[in-house]
XYZ file of C-alpha atoms in Angstrom:
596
model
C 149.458 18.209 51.859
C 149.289 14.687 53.421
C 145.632 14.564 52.088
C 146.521 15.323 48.094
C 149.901 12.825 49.085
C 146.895 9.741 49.609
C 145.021 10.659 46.310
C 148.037 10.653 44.334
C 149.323 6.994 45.460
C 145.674 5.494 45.091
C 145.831 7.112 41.376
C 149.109 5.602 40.723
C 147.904 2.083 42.294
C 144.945 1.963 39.985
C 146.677 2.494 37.505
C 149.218 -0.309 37.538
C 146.457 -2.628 38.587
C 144.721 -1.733 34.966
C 148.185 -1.727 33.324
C 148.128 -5.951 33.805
C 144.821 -6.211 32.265
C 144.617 -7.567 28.571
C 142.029 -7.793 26.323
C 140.543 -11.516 23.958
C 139.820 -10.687 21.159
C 138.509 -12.987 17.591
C 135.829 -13.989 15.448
C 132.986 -16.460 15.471
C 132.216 -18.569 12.473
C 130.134 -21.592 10.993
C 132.574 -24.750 11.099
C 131.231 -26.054 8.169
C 130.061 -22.967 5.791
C 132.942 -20.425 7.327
C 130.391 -17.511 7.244
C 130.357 -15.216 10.695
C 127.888 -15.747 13.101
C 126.669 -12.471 14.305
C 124.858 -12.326 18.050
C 126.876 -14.880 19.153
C 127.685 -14.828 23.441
C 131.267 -15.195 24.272
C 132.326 -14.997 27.880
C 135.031 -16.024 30.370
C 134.121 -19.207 31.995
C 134.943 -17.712 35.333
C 131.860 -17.511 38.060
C 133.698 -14.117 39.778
C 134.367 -12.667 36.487
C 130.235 -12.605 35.180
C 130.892 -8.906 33.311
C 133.500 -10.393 31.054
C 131.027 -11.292 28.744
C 130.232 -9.900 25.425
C 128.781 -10.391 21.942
C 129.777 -10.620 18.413
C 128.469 -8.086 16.051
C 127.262 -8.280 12.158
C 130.293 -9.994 10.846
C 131.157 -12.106 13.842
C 133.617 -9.822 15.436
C 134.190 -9.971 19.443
C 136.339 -8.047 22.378
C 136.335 -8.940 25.635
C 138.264 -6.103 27.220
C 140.008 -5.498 30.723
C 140.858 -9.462 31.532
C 142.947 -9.355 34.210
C 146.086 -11.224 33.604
C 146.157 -15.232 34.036
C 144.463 -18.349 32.420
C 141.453 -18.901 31.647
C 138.258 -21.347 29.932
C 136.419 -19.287 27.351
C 132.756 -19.989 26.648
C 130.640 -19.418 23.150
C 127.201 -20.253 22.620
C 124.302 -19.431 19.577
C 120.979 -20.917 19.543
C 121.258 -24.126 16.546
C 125.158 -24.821 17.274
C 126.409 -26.579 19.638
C 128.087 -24.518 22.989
C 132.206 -24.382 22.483
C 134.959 -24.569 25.185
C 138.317 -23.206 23.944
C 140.728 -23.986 27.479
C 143.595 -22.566 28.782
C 143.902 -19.190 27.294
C 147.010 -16.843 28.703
C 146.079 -13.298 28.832
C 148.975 -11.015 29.092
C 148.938 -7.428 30.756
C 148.664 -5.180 27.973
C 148.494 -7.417 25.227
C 145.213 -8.454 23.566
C 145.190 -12.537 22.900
C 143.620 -13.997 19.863
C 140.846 -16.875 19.931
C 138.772 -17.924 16.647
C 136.219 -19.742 17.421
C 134.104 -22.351 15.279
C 130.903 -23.400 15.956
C 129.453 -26.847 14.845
C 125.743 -26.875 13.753
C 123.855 -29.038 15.630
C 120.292 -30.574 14.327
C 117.136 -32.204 15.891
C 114.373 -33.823 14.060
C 110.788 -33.139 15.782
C 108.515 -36.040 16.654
C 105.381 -34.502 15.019
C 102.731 -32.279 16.486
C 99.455 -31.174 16.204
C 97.478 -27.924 15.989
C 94.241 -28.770 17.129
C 91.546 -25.850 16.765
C 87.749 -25.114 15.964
C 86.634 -23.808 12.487
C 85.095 -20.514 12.770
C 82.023 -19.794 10.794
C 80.295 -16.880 11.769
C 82.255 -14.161 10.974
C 81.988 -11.915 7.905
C 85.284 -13.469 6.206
C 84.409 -17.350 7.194
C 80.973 -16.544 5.069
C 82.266 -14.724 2.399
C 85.083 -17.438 1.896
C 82.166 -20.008 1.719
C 80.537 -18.308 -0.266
C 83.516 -18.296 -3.154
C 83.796 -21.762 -2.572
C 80.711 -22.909 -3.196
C 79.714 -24.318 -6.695
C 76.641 -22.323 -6.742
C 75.529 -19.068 -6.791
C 75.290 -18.184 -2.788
C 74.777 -15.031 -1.123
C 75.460 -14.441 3.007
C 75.119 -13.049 6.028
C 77.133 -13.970 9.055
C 76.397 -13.476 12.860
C 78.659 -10.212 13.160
C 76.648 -8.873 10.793
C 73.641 -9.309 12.044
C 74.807 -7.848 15.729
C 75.559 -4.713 13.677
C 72.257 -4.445 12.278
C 69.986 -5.528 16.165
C 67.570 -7.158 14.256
C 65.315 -8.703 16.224
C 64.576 -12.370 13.923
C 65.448 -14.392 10.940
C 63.123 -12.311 8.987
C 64.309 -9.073 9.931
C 67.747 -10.497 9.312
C 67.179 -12.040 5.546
C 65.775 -9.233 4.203
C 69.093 -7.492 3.747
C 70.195 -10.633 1.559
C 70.137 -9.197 -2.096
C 67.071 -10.944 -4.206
C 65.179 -12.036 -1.006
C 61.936 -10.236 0.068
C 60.024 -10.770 3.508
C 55.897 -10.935 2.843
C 53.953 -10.259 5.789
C 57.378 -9.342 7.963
C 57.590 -13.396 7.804
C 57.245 -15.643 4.534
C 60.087 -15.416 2.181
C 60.053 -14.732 -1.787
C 63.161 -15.192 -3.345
C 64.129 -13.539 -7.070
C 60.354 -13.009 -7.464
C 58.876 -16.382 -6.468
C 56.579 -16.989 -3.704
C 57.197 -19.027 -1.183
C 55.917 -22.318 -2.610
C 59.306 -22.245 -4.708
C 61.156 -22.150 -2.224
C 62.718 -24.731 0.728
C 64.472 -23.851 4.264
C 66.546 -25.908 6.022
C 67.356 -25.454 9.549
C 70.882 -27.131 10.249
C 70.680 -29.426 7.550
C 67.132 -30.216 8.977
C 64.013 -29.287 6.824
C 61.768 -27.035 8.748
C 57.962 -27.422 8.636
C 55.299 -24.659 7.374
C 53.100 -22.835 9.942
C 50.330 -21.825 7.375
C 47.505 -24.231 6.586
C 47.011 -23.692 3.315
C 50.499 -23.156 1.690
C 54.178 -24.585 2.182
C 55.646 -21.295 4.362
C 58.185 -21.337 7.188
C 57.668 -18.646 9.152
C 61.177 -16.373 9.876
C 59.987 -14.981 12.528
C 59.936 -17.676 15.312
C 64.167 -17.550 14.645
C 65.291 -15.030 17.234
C 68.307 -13.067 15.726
C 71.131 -13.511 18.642
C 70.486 -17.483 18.052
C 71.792 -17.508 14.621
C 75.129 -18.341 13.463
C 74.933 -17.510 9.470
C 72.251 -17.531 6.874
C 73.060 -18.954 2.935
C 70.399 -18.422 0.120
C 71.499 -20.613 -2.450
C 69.758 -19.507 -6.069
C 71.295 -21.879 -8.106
C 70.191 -25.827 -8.371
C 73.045 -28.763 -7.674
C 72.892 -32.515 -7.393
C 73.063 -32.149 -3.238
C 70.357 -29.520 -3.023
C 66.538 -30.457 -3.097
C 64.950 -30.552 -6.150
C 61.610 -29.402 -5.390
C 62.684 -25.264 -5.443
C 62.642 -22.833 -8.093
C 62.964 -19.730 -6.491
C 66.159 -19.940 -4.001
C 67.663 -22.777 -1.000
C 68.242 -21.017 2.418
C 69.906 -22.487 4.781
C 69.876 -21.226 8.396
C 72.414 -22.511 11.111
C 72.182 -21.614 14.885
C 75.612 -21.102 17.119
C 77.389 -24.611 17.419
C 80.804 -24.626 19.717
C 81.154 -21.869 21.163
C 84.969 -20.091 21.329
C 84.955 -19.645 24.674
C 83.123 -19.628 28.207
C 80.918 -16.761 29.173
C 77.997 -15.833 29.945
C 75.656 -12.601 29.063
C 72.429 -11.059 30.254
C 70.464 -8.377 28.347
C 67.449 -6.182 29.145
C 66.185 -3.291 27.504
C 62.892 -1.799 27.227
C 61.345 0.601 24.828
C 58.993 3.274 23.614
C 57.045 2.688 20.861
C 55.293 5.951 19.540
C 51.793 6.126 19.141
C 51.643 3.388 21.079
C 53.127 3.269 24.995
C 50.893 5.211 27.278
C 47.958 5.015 24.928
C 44.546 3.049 25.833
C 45.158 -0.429 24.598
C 41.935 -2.721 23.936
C 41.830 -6.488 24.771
C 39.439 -8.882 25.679
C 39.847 -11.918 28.103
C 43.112 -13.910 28.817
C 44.325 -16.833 30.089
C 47.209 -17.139 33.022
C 49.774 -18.445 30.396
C 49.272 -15.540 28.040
C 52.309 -13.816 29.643
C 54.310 -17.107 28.055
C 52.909 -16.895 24.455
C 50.495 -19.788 24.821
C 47.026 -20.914 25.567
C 46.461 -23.241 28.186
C 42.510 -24.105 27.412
C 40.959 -20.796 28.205
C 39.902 -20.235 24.887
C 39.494 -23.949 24.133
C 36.432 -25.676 22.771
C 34.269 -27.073 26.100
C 35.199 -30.948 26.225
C 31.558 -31.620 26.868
C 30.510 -29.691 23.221
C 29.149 -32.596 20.740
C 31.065 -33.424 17.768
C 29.035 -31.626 15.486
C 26.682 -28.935 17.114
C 22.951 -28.296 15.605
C 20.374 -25.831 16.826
C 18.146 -28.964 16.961
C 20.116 -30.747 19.353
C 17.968 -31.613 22.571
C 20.622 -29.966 24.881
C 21.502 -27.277 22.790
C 20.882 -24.750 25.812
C 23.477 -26.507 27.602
C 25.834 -26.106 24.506
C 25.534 -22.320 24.310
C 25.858 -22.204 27.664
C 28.877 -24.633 27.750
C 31.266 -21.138 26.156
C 33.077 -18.477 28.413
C 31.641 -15.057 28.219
C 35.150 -13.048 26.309
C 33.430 -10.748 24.045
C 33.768 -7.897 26.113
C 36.789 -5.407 25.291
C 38.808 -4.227 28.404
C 40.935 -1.320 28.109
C 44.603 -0.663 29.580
C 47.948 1.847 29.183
C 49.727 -0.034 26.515
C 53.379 -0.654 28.629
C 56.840 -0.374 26.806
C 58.035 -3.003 24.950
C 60.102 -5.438 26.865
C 63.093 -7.756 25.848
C 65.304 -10.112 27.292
C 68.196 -12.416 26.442
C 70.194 -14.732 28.579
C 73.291 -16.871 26.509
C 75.180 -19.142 28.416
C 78.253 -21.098 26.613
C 80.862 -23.377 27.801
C 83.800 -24.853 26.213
C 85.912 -27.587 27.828
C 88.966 -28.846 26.907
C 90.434 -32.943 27.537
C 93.439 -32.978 25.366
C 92.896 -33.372 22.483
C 89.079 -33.670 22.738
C 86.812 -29.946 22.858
C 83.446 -29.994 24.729
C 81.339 -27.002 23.975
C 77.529 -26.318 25.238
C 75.188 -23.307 24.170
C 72.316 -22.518 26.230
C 70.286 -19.657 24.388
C 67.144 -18.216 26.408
C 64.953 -15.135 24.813
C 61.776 -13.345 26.348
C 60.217 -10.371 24.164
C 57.025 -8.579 25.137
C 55.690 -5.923 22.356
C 52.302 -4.037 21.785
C 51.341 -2.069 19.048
C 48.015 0.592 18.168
C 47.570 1.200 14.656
C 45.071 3.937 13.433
C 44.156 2.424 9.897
C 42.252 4.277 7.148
C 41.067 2.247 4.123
C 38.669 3.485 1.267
C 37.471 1.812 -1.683
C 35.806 2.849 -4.785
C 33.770 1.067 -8.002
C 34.958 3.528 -10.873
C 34.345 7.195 -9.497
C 32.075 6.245 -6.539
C 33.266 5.746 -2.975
C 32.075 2.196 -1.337
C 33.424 1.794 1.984
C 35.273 4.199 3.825
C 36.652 2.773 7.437
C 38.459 3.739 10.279
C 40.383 0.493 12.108
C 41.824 0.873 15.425
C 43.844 -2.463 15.922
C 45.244 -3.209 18.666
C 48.106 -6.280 19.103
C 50.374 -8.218 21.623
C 53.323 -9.918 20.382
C 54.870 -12.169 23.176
C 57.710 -14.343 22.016
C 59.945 -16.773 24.698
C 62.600 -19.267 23.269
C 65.244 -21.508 24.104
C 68.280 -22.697 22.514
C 70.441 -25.755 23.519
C 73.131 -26.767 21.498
C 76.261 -29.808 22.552
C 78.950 -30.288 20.504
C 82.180 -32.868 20.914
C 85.088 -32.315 18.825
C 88.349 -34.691 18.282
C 90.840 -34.172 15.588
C 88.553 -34.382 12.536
C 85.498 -35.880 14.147
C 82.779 -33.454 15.103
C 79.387 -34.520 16.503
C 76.510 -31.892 17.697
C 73.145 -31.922 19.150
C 71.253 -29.125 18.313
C 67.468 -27.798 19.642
C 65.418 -25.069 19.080
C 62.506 -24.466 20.665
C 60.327 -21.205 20.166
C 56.787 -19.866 21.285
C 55.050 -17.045 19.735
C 51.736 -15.767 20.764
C 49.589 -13.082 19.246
C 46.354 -11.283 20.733
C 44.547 -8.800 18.501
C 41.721 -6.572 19.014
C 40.252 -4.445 15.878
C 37.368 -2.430 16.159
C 35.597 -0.776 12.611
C 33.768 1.894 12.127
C 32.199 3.253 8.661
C 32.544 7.236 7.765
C 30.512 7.084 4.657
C 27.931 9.647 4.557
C 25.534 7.381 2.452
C 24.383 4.450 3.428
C 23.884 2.722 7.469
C 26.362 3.590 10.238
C 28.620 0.052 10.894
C 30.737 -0.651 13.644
C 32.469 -4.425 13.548
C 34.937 -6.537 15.675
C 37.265 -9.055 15.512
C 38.931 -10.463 18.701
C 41.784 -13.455 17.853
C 44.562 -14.992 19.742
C 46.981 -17.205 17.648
C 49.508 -19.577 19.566
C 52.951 -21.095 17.484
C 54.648 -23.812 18.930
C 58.294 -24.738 16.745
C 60.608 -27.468 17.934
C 63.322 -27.834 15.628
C 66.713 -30.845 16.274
C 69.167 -32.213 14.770
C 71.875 -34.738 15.614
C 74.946 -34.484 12.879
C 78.330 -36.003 12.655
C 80.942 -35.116 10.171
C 84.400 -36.636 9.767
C 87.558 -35.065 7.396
C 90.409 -37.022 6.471
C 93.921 -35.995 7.751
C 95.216 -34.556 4.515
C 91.232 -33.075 3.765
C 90.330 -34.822 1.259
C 88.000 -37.587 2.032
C 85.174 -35.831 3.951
C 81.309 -37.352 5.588
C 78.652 -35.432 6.875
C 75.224 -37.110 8.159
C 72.254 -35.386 9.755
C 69.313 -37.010 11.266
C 66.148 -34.202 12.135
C 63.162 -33.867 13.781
C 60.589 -30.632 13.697
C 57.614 -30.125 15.235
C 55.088 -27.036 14.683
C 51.232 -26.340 16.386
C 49.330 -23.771 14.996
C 46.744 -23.320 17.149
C 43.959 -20.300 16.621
C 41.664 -20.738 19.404
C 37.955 -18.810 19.571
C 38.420 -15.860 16.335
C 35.449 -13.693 17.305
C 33.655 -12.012 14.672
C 30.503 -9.721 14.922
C 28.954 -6.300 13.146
C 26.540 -3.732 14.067
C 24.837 -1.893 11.424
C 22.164 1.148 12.414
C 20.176 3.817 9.951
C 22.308 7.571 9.724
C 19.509 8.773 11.368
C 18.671 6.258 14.346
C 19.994 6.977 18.137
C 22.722 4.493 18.656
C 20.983 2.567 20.813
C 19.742 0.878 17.502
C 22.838 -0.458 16.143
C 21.591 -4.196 15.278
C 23.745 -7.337 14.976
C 22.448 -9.365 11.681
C 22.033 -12.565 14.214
C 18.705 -14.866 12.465
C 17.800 -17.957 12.279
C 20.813 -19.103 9.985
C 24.547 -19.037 11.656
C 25.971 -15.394 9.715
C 29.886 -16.481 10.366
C 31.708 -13.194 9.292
C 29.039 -10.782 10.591
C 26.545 -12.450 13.153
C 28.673 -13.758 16.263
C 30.888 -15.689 14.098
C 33.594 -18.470 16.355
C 36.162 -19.907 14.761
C 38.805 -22.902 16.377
C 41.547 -24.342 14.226
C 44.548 -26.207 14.893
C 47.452 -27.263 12.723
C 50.298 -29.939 13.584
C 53.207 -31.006 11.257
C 55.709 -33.139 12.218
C 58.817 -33.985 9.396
C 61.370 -36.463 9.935
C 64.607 -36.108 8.277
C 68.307 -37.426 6.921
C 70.790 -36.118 4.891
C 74.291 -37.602 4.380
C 76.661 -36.615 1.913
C 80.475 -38.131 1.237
C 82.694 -36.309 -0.429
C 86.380 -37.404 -2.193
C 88.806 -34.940 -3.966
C 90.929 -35.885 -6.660
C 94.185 -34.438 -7.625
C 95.718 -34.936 -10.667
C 99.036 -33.168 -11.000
C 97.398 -29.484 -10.980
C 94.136 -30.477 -11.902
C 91.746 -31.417 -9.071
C 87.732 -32.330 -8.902
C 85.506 -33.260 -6.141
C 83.390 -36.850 -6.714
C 80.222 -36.725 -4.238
C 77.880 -38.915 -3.203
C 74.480 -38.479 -1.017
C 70.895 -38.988 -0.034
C 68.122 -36.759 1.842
C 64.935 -38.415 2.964
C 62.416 -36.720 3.979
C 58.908 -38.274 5.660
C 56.637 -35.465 6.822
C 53.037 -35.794 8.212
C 50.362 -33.213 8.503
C 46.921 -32.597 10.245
C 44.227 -29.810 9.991
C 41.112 -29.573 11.726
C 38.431 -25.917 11.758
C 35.330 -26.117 13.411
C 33.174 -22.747 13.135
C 30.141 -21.974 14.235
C 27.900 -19.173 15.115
C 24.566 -18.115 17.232
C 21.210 -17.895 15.317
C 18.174 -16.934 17.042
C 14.394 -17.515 16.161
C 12.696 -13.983 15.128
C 10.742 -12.195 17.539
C 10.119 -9.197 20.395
C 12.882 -10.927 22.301
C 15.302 -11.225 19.228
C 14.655 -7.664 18.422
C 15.867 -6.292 21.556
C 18.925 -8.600 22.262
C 20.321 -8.190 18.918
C 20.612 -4.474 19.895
C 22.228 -4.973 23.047
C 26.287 -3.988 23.071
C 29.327 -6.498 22.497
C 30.379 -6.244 26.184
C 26.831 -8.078 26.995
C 24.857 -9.666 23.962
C 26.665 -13.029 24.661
C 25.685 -13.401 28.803
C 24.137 -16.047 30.694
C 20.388 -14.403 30.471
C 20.860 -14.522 27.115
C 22.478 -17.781 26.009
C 20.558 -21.188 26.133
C 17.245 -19.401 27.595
C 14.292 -19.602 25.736
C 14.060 -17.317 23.021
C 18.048 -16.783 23.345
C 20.747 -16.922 21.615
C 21.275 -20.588 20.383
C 24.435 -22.065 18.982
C 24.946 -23.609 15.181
C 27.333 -25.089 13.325
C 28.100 -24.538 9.480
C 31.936 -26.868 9.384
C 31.936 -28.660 6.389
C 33.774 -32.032 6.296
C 36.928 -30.140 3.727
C 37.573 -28.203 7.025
C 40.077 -30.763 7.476
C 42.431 -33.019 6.527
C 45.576 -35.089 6.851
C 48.361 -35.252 4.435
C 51.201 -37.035 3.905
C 54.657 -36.584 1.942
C 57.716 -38.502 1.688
């Protein structure tokens, strides 16, 4: 009984302690417009009392309930107005005490800012936006689409621009016209031709993951060259880079037909494995200036060559490929750093089984079997700096690439009519491409006063050291032993131990500017522009071929039957009654050119 006694008083205590209680109540409005300010804090300006707080609802209402009895400071606050104080308010037990509150508006004026960021350009909606800018008739490809598609170079990559075919898985042809018609830049840079014999950059040397977007412009305007007919294409490798990182790829593969298989080659030098030469295949520095068969050390000169005719054999290894990018952005305020180090290593081999037939009218002339064996080695590099303040951008951009090439094709004839023939031709082909630019542009505030200037530099060396050419020819009926190379007393080039050494440099200096203004005129607006490209580019060819005769005879009919591994050996070069060397270069086997 005593317990339920204690309950009942505590009930009865609480309950007078909540009957003094009171409640503020009101509504919260703009002082100057009168409209309610819903979300609005109210609360009692008490430190002990922090759940007396509450908050007006869509039409500015407000109830703070259970105040205890006395006086108190009541606090409201919204974000724009400035806070309110409203002082000695009486709260009553049981009786619920009015406050309206007004809040002033209060106003700041901001000193000015700045969003400082980088334009992006490599995505599939940066190109297709310049692309619907531009004047002229433009078709794209960006960066993101080209990691969709792992293409492995620019040619690969431009190929899937509609109009524009790839001859040769390198030269370009655009709506139709060959490649004469039509110009590449590189950055704003022109680029220079690899071929001796034709104006042809070749897409190839462009590694894929280096490239930022591709244009092909179809369509002539005033700031375009006006030396094309076909299309424009202009190529651009990653600039400022978004962000730091770094990335390492590796990957080999199987190529079918082909890894595993016997692979042929002849001799190489230690820098093969790079994708250059480094003199093994060179002519001999002590070799005259013009070789003769007459010449009173002419042993010495035949002599003076490295024995490489003979084919080795090896298990063709999967194709290897590496690619190391490197990027760093730093940020000073207001000014953006960025550096791009690109570096690509690609190792590929290929064995081709070849059939080709060819017939006058009904009649079959030449039916051959080519096995054709090649090495593709590739290693690049790509540096790029960039600086960026507000609207001032300046970038430093190299490329360097290195492609070698080794081929070994060996011929034989399946016509049933007609002598047995069995050919050869051993090449290596080195490409050296150095292409840099340093550019500047500058864009006005309000965008429309705009300056862009580019200063280039490219560099390319062809060089096609030692192409070996002989052919063996024997009767249907004759042991094999008797296949005979046509080697006489006059140099046979294609057929009869045929060397050929070429090398091409072309070096092209450039700058291109172009200034840019936009008018408006109420809602009419038109860009005036203003430019110059100049161009100075310098080129050099030089082929020297040659071949081995030998004076008829006993001695000349047995080593002209002897095999490719050993007709070209120290017992038979330079000896007497050997194999002598000639020389058939004619002085239009080379030239220097000019252009500017």
């Amino acid at each position: 009984m005593k317990k339920y006694c204690i309950v009942l008083v505590a009930i009865l205590f609480g309950s007078i302690l909540y009957a003094k209680a009171g409640n503020i109540t009101g509504k919260v409005s703009d002082s100057k417009t009168g409209e309610p300010i819903p979300g609005a804090v109210v609360m009692i300006d008490d430190s002990s009392k922090k759940d007396l707080i509450t908050g007006t609802d869509p039409d500015g209402n407000y109830t703070i309930a259970n105040v205890p009895s006395g006086t108190y400071n009541v606090i409201c606050s919204y974000v724009s107005y400035k806070k309110k104080k409203v002082t000695d308010v009486m709260v009553k037990a049981e009786e619920t005490t009015p406050i309206n509150i007004l809040l002033e508006p209060t106003s700041f004026e901001l000193t000015g800012f700045e969003i400082v960021t980088a334009k992006v350009t490599n995505t599939e909606a940066a190109v297709l936006a310049e692309v619907r800018k531009s004047e002229n008739v433009v078709s794209g490809i960006s960066a993101a689409q080209i990691q969709k598609s792992q293409d492995p170079d620019a040619s690969a990559v431009v190929k899937r621009i509609p109009g524009v075919t790839i001859i040769e898985n390198r030269f370009i042809m655009v709506r139709g016209l060959n490649d004469r018609y039509n110009n590449i830049w590189l950055n704003d840079g022109a680029v220079p031709s690899s071929e001796t014999d034709k104006k042809a950059f070749s897409f190839d040397v462009i590694p894929a993951g280096l490239i930022d977007r591709i244009l092909v412009y179809k369509t002539p305007s005033a700031d375009l060259p006006g030396d094309f007919a076909g299309g424009m294409v202009k190529i651009y490798t990653k600039s400022v880079p978004e962000n730091t990182g770094f990335s390492f790829e590796i990957k080999g593969s199987d190529r079918t037909g082909t890894t595993g298989n016997t692979y042929d080659f002849t001799s190489r030098s230690s820098t093969d494995i790079y994708g250059y030469d480094h003199g093994f295949r060179a002519l001999p520095s002590t070799l005259n200036p013009y070789v003769s068969k007459g010449d009173s050390n002419i042993l010495d000169e035949s002599r003076a060559f490295k024995t490489t005719w003979g084919i080795q054999h090896e298990k063709a290894l999967p194709d290897l490929k590496a690619n190391l990018f490197y990027s760093q952005l730093i940020k000073i305020k207001k000014l953006r750093i960025g550096n791009s180090l690109g570096l690509i290593y690609s190792a590929g081999r290929s064995i081709y089984d070849i059939e080709r037939k060819d017939w006058d009218s009904t009649a079959l002339v030449s039916d051959y079997n080519d096995h054709q064996c090649t090495r593709t080695i590739r290693s690049g590099m790509l540096e790029n700096l960039a600086f960026e303040y507000k609207t001032i951008k300046i970038e430093c951009k190299n490329l360097l690439n290195q492609l070698g090439t080794e081929q070994t094709v060996s011929r034989f004839s399946n016509l049933t009519e007609g002598a047995n023939e069995k050919s050869y031709l051993l090449s290596y082909e080195a490409r050296t491409t150095y292409s840099g630019q340093l550019a500047g542009s500058y864009k006005s505030n309000n965008e429309k006063l705009s300056y862009n200037c580019t200063a280039g530099y490219s560099y390319v060396f062809r060089n096609l050291p030692d192409l070996r050419r002989i052919k063996y020819t024997k009767n249907q009926d004759a042991p094999d032993s008797m296949y005979k190379t046509p080697i006489a007393n006059v140099v046979d080039p294609i057929n009869g131990g045929g060397r050929l050494f070429s090398t091409l440099l072309e070096n092209i200096r450039s700058l291109n500017q172009s200034l840019k203004y936009k008018v408006i005129i109420k809602n009419y607006s038109f860009d005036i522009t203003a430019g110059a490209y100049l161009e100075k580019k310098d080129r050099t060819f030089e082929a020297r071929m040659l071949g081995y005769t030998i004076t008829p005879g006993l001695r000349a009919f047995n080593l002209t039957r002897l095999p490719i591994e050993t007709i070209f050996s120290d017992t038979t070069l330079g000896t007497q009654g050997g194999f002598k060397l000639d020389e058939m270069t004619s002085p239009s086997d080379k030239y220097a050119a000019q252009n500017d």
